[in-house]
Coordinates of C-alpha atoms (C1' of nucleotides) in Angstrom, one line a residue:
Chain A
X608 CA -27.1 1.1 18.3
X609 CA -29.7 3.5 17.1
X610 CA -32.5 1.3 18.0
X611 CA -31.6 1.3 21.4
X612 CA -34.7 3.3 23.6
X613 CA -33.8 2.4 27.2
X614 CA -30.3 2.8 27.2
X615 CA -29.6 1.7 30.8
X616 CA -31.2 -1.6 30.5
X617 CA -31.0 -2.6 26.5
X618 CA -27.5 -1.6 26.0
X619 CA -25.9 -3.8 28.5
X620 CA -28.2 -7.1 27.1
X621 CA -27.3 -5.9 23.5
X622 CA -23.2 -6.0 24.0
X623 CA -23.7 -9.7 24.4
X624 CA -24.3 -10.0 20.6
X625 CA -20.8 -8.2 19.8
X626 CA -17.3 -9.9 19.7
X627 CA -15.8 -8.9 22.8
X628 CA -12.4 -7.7 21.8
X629 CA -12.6 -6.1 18.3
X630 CA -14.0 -2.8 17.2
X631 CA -14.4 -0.9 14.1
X632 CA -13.0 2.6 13.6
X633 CA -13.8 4.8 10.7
X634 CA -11.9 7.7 9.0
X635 CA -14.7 9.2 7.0
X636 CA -12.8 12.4 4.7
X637 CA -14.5 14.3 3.4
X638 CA -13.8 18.0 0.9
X639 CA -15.3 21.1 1.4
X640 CA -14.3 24.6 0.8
X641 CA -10.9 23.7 -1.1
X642 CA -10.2 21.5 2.5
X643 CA -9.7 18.2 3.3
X644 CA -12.4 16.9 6.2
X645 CA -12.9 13.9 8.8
X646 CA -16.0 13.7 10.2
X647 CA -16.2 13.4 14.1
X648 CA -18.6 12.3 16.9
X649 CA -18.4 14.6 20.1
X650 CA -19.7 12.6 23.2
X651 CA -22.8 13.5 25.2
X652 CA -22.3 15.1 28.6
X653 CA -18.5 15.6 27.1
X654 CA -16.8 17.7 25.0
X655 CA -14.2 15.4 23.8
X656 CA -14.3 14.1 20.0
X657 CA -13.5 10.7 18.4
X658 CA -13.9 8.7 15.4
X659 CA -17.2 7.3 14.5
X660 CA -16.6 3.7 15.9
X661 CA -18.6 0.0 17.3
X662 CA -18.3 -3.7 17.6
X663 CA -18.8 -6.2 15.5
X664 CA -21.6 -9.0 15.9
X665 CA -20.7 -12.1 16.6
X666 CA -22.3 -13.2 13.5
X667 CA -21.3 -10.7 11.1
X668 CA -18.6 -10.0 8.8
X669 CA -15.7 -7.4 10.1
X670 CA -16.5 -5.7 6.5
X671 CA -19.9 -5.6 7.0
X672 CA -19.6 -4.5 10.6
X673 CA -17.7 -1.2 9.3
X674 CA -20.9 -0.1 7.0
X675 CA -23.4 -0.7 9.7
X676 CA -21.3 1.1 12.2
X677 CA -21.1 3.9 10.3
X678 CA -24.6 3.9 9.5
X679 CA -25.6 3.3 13.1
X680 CA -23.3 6.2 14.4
X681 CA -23.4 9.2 11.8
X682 CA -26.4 8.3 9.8
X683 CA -24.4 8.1 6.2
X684 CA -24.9 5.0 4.3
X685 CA -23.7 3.5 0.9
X686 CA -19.7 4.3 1.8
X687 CA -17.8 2.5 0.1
X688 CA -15.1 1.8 3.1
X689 CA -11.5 0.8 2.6
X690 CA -9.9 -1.2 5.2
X691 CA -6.0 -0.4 5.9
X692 CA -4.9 -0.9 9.3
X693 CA -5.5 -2.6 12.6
X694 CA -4.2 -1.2 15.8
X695 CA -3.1 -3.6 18.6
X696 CA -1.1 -2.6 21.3
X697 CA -1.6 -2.7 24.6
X698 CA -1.2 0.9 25.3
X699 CA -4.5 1.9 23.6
X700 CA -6.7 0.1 25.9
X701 CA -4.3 1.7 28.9
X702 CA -5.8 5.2 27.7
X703 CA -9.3 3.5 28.3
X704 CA -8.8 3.2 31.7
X705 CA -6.4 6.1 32.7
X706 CA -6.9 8.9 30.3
X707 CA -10.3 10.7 29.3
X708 CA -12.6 8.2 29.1
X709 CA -13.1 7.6 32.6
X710 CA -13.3 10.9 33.1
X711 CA -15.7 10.8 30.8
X712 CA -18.9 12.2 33.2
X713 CA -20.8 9.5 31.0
X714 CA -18.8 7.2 32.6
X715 CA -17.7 8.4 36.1
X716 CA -21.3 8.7 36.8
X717 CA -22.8 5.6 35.1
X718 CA -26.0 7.6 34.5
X719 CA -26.4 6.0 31.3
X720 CA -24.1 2.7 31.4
X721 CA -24.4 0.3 34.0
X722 CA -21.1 -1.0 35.7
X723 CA -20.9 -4.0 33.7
X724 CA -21.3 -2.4 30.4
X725 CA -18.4 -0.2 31.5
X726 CA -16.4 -3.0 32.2
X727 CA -16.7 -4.2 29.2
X728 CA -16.4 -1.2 27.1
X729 CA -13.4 -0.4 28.9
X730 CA -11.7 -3.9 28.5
X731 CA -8.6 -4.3 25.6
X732 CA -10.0 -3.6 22.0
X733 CA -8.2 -4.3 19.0
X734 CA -9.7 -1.8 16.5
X735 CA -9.0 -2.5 12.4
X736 CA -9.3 1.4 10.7
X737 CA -11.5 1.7 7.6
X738 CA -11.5 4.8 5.3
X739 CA -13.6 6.5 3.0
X740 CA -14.0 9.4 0.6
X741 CA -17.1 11.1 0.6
X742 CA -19.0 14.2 -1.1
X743 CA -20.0 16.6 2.2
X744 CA -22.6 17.9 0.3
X745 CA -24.4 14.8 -0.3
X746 CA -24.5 13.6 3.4
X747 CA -26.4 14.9 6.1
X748 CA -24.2 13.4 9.5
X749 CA -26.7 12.6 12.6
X750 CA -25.2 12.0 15.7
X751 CA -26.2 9.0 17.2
X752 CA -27.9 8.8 21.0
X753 CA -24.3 8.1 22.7
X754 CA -22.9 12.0 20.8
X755 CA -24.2 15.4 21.3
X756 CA -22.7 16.1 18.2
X757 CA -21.8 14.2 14.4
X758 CA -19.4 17.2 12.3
X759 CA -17.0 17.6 10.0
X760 CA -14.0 19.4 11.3
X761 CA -10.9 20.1 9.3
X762 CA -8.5 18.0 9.0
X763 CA -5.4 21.0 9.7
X764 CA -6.8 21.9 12.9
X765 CA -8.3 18.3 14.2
X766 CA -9.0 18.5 18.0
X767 CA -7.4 15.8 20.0
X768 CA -9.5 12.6 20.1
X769 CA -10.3 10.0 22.0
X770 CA -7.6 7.4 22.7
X771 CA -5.1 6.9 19.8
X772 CA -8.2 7.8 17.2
X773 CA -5.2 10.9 16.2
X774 CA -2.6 8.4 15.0
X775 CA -5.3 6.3 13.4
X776 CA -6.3 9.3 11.4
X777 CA -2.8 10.3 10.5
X778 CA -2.4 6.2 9.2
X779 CA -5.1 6.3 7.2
X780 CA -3.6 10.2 5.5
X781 CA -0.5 8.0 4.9
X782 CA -2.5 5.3 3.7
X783 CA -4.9 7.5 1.2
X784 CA -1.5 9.4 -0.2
X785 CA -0.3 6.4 -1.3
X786 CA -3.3 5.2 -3.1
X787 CA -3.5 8.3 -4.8
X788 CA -0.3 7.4 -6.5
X789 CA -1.9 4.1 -8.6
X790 CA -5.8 5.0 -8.7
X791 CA -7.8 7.6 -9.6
X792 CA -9.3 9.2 -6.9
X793 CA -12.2 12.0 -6.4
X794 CA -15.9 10.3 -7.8
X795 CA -17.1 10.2 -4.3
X796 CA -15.2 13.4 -2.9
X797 CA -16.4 15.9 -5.1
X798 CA -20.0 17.0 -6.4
X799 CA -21.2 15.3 -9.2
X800 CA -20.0 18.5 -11.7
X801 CA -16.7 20.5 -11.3
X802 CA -13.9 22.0 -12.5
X803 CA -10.8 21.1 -13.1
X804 CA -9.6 23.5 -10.4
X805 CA -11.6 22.0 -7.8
X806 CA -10.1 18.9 -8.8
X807 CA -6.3 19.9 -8.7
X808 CA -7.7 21.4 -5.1
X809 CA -8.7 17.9 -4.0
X810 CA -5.0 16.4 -4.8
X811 CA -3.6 19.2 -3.3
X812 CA -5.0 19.1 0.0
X813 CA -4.4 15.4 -0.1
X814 CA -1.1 15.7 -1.2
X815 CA -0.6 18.5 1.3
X816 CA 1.5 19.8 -1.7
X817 CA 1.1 22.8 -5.0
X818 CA 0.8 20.8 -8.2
X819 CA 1.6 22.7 -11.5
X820 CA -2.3 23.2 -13.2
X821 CA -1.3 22.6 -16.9
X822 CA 0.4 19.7 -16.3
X823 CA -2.3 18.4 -14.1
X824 CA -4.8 19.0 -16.9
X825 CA -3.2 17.2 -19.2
X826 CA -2.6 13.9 -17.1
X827 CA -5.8 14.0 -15.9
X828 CA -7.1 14.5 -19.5
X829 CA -5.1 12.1 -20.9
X830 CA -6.4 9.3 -18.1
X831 CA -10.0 10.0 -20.1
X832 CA -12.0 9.3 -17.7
X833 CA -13.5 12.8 -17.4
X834 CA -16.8 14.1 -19.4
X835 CA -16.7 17.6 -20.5
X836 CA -20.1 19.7 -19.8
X837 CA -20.8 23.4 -20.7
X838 CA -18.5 26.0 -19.4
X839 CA -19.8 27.5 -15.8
X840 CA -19.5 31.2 -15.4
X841 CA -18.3 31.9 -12.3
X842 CA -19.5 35.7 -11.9
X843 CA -15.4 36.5 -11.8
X844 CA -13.8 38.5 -14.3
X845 CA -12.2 35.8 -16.1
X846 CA -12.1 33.2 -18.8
X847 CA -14.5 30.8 -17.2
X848 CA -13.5 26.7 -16.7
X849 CA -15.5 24.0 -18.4
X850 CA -17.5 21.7 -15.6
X851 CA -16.5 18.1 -15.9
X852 CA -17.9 14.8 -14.5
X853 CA -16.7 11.4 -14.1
X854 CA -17.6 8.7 -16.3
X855 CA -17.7 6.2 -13.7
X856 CA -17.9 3.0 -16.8
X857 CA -14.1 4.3 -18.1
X858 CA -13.5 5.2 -14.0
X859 CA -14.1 1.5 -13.0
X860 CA -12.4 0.4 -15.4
X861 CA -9.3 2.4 -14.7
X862 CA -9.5 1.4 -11.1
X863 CA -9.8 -2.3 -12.3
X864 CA -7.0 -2.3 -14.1
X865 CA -4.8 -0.4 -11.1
X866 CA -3.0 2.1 -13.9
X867 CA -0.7 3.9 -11.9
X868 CA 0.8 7.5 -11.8
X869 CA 2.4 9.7 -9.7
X870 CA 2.6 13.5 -8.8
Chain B
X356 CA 3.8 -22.5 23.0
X357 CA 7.1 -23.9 23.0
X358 CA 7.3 -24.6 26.7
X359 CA 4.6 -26.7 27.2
X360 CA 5.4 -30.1 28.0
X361 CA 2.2 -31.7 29.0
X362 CA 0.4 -30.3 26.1
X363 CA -3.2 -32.4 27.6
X364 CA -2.6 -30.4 30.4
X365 CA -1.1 -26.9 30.1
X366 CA -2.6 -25.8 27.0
X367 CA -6.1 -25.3 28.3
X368 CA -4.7 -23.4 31.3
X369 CA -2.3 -21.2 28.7
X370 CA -5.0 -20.4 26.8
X371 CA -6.0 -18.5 29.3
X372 CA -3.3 -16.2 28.7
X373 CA -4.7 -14.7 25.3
X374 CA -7.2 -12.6 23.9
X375 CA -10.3 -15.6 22.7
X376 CA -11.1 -14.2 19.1
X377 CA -8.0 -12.6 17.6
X378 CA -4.7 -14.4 16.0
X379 CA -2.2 -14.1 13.9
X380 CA -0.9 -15.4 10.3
X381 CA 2.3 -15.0 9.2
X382 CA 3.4 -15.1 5.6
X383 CA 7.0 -15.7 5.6
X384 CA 8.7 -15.2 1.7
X385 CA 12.2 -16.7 1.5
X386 CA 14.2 -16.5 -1.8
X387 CA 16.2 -19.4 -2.7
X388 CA 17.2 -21.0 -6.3
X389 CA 15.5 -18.1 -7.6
X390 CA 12.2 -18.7 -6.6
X391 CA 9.7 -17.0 -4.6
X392 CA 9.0 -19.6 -1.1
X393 CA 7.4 -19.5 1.9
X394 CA 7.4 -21.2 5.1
X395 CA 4.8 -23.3 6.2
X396 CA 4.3 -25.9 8.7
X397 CA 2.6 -29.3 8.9
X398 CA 0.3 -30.5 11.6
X399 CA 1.2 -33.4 13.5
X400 CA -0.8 -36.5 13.0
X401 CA -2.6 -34.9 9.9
X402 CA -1.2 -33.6 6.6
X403 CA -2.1 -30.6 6.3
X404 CA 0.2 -27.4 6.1
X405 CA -1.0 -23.8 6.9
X406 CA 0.7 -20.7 7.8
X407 CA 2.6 -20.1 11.2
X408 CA 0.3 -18.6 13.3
X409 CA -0.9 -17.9 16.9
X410 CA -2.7 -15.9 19.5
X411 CA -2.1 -12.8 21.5
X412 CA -1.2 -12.3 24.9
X413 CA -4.0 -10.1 27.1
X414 CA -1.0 -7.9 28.3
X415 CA 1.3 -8.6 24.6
X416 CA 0.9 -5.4 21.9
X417 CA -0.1 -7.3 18.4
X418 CA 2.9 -6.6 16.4
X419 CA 5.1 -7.9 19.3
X420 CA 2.8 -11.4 19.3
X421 CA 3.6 -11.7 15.3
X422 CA 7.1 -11.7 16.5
X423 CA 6.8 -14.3 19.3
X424 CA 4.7 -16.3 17.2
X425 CA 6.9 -16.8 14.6
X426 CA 9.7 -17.7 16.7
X427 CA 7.4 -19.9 19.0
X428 CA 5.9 -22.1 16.0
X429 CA 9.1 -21.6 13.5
X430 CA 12.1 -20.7 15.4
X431 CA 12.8 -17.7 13.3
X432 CA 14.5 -14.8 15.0
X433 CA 14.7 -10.9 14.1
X434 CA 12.2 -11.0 11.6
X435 CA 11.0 -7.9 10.3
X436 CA 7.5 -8.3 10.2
X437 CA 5.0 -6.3 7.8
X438 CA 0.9 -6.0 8.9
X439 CA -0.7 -6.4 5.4
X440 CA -4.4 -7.0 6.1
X441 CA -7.1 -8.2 8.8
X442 CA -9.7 -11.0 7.7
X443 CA -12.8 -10.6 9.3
X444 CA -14.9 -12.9 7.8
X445 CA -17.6 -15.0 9.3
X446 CA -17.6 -17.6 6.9
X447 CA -13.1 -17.9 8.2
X448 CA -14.4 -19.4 11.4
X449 CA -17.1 -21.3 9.9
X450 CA -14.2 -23.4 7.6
X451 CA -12.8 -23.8 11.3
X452 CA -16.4 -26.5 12.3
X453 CA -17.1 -27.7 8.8
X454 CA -14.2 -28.6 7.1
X455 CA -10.3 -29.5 7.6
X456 CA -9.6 -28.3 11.2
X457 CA -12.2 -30.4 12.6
X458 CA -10.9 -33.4 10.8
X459 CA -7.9 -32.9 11.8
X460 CA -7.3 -36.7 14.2
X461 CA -5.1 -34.4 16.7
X462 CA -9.0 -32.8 17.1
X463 CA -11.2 -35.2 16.4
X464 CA -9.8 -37.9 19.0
X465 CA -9.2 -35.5 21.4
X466 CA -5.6 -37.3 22.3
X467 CA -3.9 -34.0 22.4
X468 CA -6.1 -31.2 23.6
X469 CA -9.5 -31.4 26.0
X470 CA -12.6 -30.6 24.6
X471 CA -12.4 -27.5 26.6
X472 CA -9.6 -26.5 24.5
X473 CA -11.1 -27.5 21.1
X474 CA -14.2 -25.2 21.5
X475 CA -11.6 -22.8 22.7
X476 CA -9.6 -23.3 19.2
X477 CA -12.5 -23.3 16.8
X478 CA -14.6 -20.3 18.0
X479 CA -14.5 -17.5 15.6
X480 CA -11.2 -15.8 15.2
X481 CA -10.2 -12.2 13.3
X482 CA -6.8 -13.0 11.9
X483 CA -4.4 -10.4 11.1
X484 CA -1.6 -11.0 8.8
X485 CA 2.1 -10.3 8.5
X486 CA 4.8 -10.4 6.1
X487 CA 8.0 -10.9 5.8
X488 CA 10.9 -11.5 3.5
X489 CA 13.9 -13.1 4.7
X490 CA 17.2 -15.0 3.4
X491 CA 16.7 -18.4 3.2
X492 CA 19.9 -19.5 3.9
X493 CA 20.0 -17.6 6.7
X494 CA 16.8 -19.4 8.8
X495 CA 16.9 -22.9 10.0
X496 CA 13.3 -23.7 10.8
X497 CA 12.1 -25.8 13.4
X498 CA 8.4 -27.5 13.6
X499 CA 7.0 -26.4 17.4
X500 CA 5.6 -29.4 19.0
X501 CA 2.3 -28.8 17.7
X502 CA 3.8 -29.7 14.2
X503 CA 5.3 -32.5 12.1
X504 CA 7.3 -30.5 9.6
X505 CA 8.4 -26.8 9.2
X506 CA 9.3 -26.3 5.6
X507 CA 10.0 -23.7 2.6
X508 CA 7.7 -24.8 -0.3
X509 CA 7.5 -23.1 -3.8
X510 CA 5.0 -20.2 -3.8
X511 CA 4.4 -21.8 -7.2
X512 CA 3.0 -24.8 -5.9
X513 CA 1.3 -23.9 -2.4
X514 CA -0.4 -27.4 -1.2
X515 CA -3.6 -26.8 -0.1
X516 CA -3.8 -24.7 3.2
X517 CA -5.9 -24.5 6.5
X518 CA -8.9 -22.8 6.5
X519 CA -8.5 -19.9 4.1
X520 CA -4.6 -19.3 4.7
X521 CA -4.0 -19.7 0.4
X522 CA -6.3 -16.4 0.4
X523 CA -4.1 -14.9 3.0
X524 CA -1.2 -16.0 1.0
X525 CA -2.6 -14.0 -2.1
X526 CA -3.2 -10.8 -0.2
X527 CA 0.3 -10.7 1.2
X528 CA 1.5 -11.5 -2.5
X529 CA -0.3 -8.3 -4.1
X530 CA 0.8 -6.5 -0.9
X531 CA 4.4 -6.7 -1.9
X532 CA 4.2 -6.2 -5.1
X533 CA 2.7 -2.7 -4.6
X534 CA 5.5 -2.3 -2.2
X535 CA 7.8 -3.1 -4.9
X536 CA 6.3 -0.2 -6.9
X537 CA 7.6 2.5 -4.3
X538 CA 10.0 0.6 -1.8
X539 CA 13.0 -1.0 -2.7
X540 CA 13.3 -4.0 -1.4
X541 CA 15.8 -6.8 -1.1
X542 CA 18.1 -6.3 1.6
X543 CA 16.6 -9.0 4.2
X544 CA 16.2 -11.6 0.9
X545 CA 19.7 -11.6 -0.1
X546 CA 22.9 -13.0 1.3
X547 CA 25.0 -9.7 2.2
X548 CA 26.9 -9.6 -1.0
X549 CA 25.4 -11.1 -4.1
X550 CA 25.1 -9.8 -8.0
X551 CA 23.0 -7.7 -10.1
X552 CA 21.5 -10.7 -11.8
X553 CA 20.7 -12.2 -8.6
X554 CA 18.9 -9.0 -7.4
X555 CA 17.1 -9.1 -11.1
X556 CA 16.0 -12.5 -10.9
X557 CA 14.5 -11.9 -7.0
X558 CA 12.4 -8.4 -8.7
X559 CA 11.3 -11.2 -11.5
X560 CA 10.1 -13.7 -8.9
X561 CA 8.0 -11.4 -6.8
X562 CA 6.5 -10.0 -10.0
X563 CA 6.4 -12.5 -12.1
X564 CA 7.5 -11.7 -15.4
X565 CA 10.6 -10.5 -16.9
X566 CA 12.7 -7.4 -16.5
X567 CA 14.9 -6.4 -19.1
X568 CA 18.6 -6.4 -17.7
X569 CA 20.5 -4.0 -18.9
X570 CA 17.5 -1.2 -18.1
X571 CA 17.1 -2.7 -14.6
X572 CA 21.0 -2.1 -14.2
X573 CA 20.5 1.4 -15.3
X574 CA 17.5 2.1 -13.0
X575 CA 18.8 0.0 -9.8
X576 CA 22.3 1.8 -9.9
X577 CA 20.6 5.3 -10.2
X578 CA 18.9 5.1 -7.2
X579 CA 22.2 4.9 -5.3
X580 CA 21.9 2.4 -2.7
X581 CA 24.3 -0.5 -4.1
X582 CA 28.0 -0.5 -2.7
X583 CA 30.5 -2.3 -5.3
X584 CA 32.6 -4.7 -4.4
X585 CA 35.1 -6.6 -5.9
X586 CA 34.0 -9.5 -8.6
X587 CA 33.1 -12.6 -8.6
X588 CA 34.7 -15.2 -10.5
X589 CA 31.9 -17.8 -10.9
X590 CA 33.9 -20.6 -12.6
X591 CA 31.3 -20.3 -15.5
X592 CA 33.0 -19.7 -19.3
X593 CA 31.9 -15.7 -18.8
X594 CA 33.2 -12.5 -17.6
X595 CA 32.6 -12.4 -14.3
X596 CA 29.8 -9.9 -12.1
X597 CA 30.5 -7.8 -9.4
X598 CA 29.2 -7.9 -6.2
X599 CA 27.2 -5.8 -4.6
X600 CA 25.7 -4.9 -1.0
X601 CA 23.0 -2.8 0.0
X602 CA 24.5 0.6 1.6
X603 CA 22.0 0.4 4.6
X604 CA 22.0 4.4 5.6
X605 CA 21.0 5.5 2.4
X606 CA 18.7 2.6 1.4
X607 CA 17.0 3.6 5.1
X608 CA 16.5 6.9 4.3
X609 CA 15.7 6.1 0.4
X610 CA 12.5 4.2 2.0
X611 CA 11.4 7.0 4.4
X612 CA 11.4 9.1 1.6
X613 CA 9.4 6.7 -0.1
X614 CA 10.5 7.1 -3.6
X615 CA 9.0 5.6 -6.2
X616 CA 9.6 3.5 -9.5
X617 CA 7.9 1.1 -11.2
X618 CA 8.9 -2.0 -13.4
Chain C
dA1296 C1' 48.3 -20.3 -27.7
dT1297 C1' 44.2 -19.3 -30.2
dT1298 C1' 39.4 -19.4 -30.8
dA1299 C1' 34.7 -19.9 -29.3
dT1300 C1' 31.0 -19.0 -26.0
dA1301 C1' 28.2 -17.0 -22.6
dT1302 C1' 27.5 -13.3 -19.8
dT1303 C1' 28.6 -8.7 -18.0
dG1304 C1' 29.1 -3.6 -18.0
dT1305 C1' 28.1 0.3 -20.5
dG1306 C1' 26.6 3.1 -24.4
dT1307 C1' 23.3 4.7 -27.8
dC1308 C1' 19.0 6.0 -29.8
dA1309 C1' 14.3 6.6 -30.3
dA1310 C1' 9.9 6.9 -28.0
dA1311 C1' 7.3 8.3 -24.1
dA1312 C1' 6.4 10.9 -20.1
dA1313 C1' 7.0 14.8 -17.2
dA1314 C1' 8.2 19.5 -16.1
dA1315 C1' 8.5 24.2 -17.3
dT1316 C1' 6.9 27.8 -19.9
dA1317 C1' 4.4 30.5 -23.3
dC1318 C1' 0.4 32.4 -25.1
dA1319 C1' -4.1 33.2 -27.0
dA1320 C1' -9.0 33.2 -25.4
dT1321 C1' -12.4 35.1 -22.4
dA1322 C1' -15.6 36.9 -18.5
dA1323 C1' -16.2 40.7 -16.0
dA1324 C1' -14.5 45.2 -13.8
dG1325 C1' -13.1 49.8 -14.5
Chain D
dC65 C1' -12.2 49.8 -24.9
dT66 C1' -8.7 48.6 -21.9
dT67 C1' -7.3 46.0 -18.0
dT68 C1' -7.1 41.9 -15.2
dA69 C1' -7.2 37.3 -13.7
dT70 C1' -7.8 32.8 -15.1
dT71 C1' -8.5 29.1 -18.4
dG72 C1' -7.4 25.8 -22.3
dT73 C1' -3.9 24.4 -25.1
dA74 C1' 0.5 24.4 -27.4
dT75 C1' 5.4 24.4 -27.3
dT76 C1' 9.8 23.5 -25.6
dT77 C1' 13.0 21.2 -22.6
dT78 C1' 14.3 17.7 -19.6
dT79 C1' 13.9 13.2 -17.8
dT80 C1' 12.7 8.4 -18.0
dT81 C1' 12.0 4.2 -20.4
dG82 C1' 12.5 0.3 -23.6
dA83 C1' 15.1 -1.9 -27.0
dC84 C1' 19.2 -3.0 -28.7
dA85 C1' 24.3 -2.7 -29.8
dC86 C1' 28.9 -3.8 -28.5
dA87 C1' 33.2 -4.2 -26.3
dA88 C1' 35.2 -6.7 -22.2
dT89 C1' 36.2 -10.9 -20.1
dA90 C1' 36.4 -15.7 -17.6
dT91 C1' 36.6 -20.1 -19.0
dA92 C1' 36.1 -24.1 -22.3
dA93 C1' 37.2 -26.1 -26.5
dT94 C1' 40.4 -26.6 -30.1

DNA sequence: ATTATATTGTGTCAAAAAAATACAATAAAG
DNA sequence: CTTTATTGTATTTTTTTGACACAATATAAT
């Protein structure tokens, strides 16, 4: 939807090429500051948040559909998205037409979106969630011509969003916790160098729990999937931590093989 | 879809009724003779088999349509149904004009459904799958008139299914068994009382190997879920097993803990 | 009635994994 | 130098797992 110049004309020709009835959501976490992250589009005209969504062309894979969306929406490419839920009932289309998105001024006034295109934006969508892990530091989020805004807010004190985008995100927490428990996670989250602190940070917030650090070194250890660089001094006055890295040949392989622990 | 009587007819007009680009697959396990089944059915005039399966009413929340479905095409009731996955693929619809659907006689000869309809049928549709497992003896499937033959086959030999339905099979397969990993599971397969070896043999199916049995006593006992009954004299030249049933408040709140084991 | 046979319930024992704790090493501040 | 906070690793304890032993027992065979 980048592409589009003239939205009041072009927009409404370009929905014909999407499936009318299926949509894309994406939960994009991210970790920052020893906090877990989802990245957010805040409408133009509207101070109201939601996920970073679109449609899927008619001649295009629903997989496929998810990268571009995310692409076209918040400008990060290469994400390696997860699919892990589709949301159906009839109730989140019902917040389409009687909740905030018609009183979306974007809307209300059609400035930008002809009646048609409303109707059809406004019509029942079944959305299928995708999720991702990403480094913050290593994106650089553009909001697309539909938001004023692209950010990532954290995830403790997420605003309320658009339709039923808040109990997608809190499927997809459910969804990532429990992959934590068979596969590595962190490659993508984390900076290509850290400690083993920042590490134990990342499960933590995930796990929304305190792990016990020794015993976390270890496992992780053990798993030897970790490279060990020089030590990193910190400036505090302690002992500094060894910087690790992934080595993503004995990572991919791990993840292949699905080797499971728990915490 | 069990109502109709003039299919020629009152198909086209009922299709009206549902959303044109999304359906349903159902993967029903059963558990009988110790093996691992599932329920398919066979088209009329044609012989091929796929999964139970439908569309969704405009004003009909998805998981409610997996349930109707299933009782519309198989006649199966109070089925706890499980969403597993969402296949999105173009190339799915594409198997839908090039190969088996379209020579299917019921299509091809148009004797059942207008032409109307059959465009209407083979457009592209996003399927999204459901599980279940359920006690065979318990079910007595019915083909809907759409069908020849509603049966339990072997997983271990699946005939050749519609469109990519074996790969929707195989999803729903490596769904469960990571359910296995941190849900227990068996109430719905079994008969209300049955024996430790039969609970074994049902854990052995699903994952396909063998479980040693005196450990898998040990560990299924543990987790406190099993009432004892009295035992069961088999009539075989052996001391006989007891019976057990699953206690349903604590195996309830056993999976909303979501505790975890593996085999 | 006695013995044989297959299967069940339970116990044991060693190996492995996980949890809890201890402690020396160390970077910087006082 | 001493203190302080944190790190890397070792040690101990507890729990879990896998392998196997063995008595109990329902019936068949003798």
């Amino acid at each position: 939807m980048t592409k589009i110049q003239d939205p009041m004309l072009s927009f409404e020709e370009e929905l014909n090429m999407y499936l009318a009835g299926n949509s894309i959501d994406c939960v994009i976490f991210g970790y920052e500051h020893q906090e877990l992250k989802i990245l957010l589009l805040q409408w133009k005209h509207h101070p109201v948040w939601s996920l970073p969504g679109g449609f899927i062309r008619k001649d295009e894979d629903m997989n496929k559909a998810a990268n571009r969306v995310l692409i076209e929406r918040t400008g990060l490419k290469s994400v390696y998205l997860n699919q892990f839920r589709t949301f159906g009932s009839v109730a989140r289309s019902e917040l389409h037409k009687n909740a905030q998105f018609m009183r979306l001024d974007l809307f209300k006034k059609s400035e930008v979106f002809s009646a048609k295109t409303i109707a059809w934006l406004t019509k029942r969508f079944i959305t299928t969630g995708y999720f991702a892990l990403v480094d913050i530091e290593k994106t650089s989020p553009k909001p697309d011509f539909l938001s004023a805004k692209c950010e990532w807010k954290s995830l403790k004190d997420t605003p309320p969003l658009l339709l039923d985008h808040n109990d997608i995100v809190q499927k997809a927490l459910e969804h990532l916790r429990i992959r934590l428990n068979y596969l590595p996670i962190g490659a993508s989250l984390l900076p290509h160098k850290f400690t083993m602190q920042d590490l134990q940070k990342l499960y933590e917030a995930i796990l929304q729990k305190p792990l016990e650090r020794s015993n976390f070194q270890r496992k992780l250890l053990k798993l030897d999937f970790l490279n060990r660089h020089e030590k990193q001094m910190t400036g505090a006055a302690n002992k500094a931590p060894y910087l690790y890295s992934f080595d993503m040949i004995k990572y991919e392989k791990l993840i292949k093989q699905g080797i499971g622990f728990s915490f």
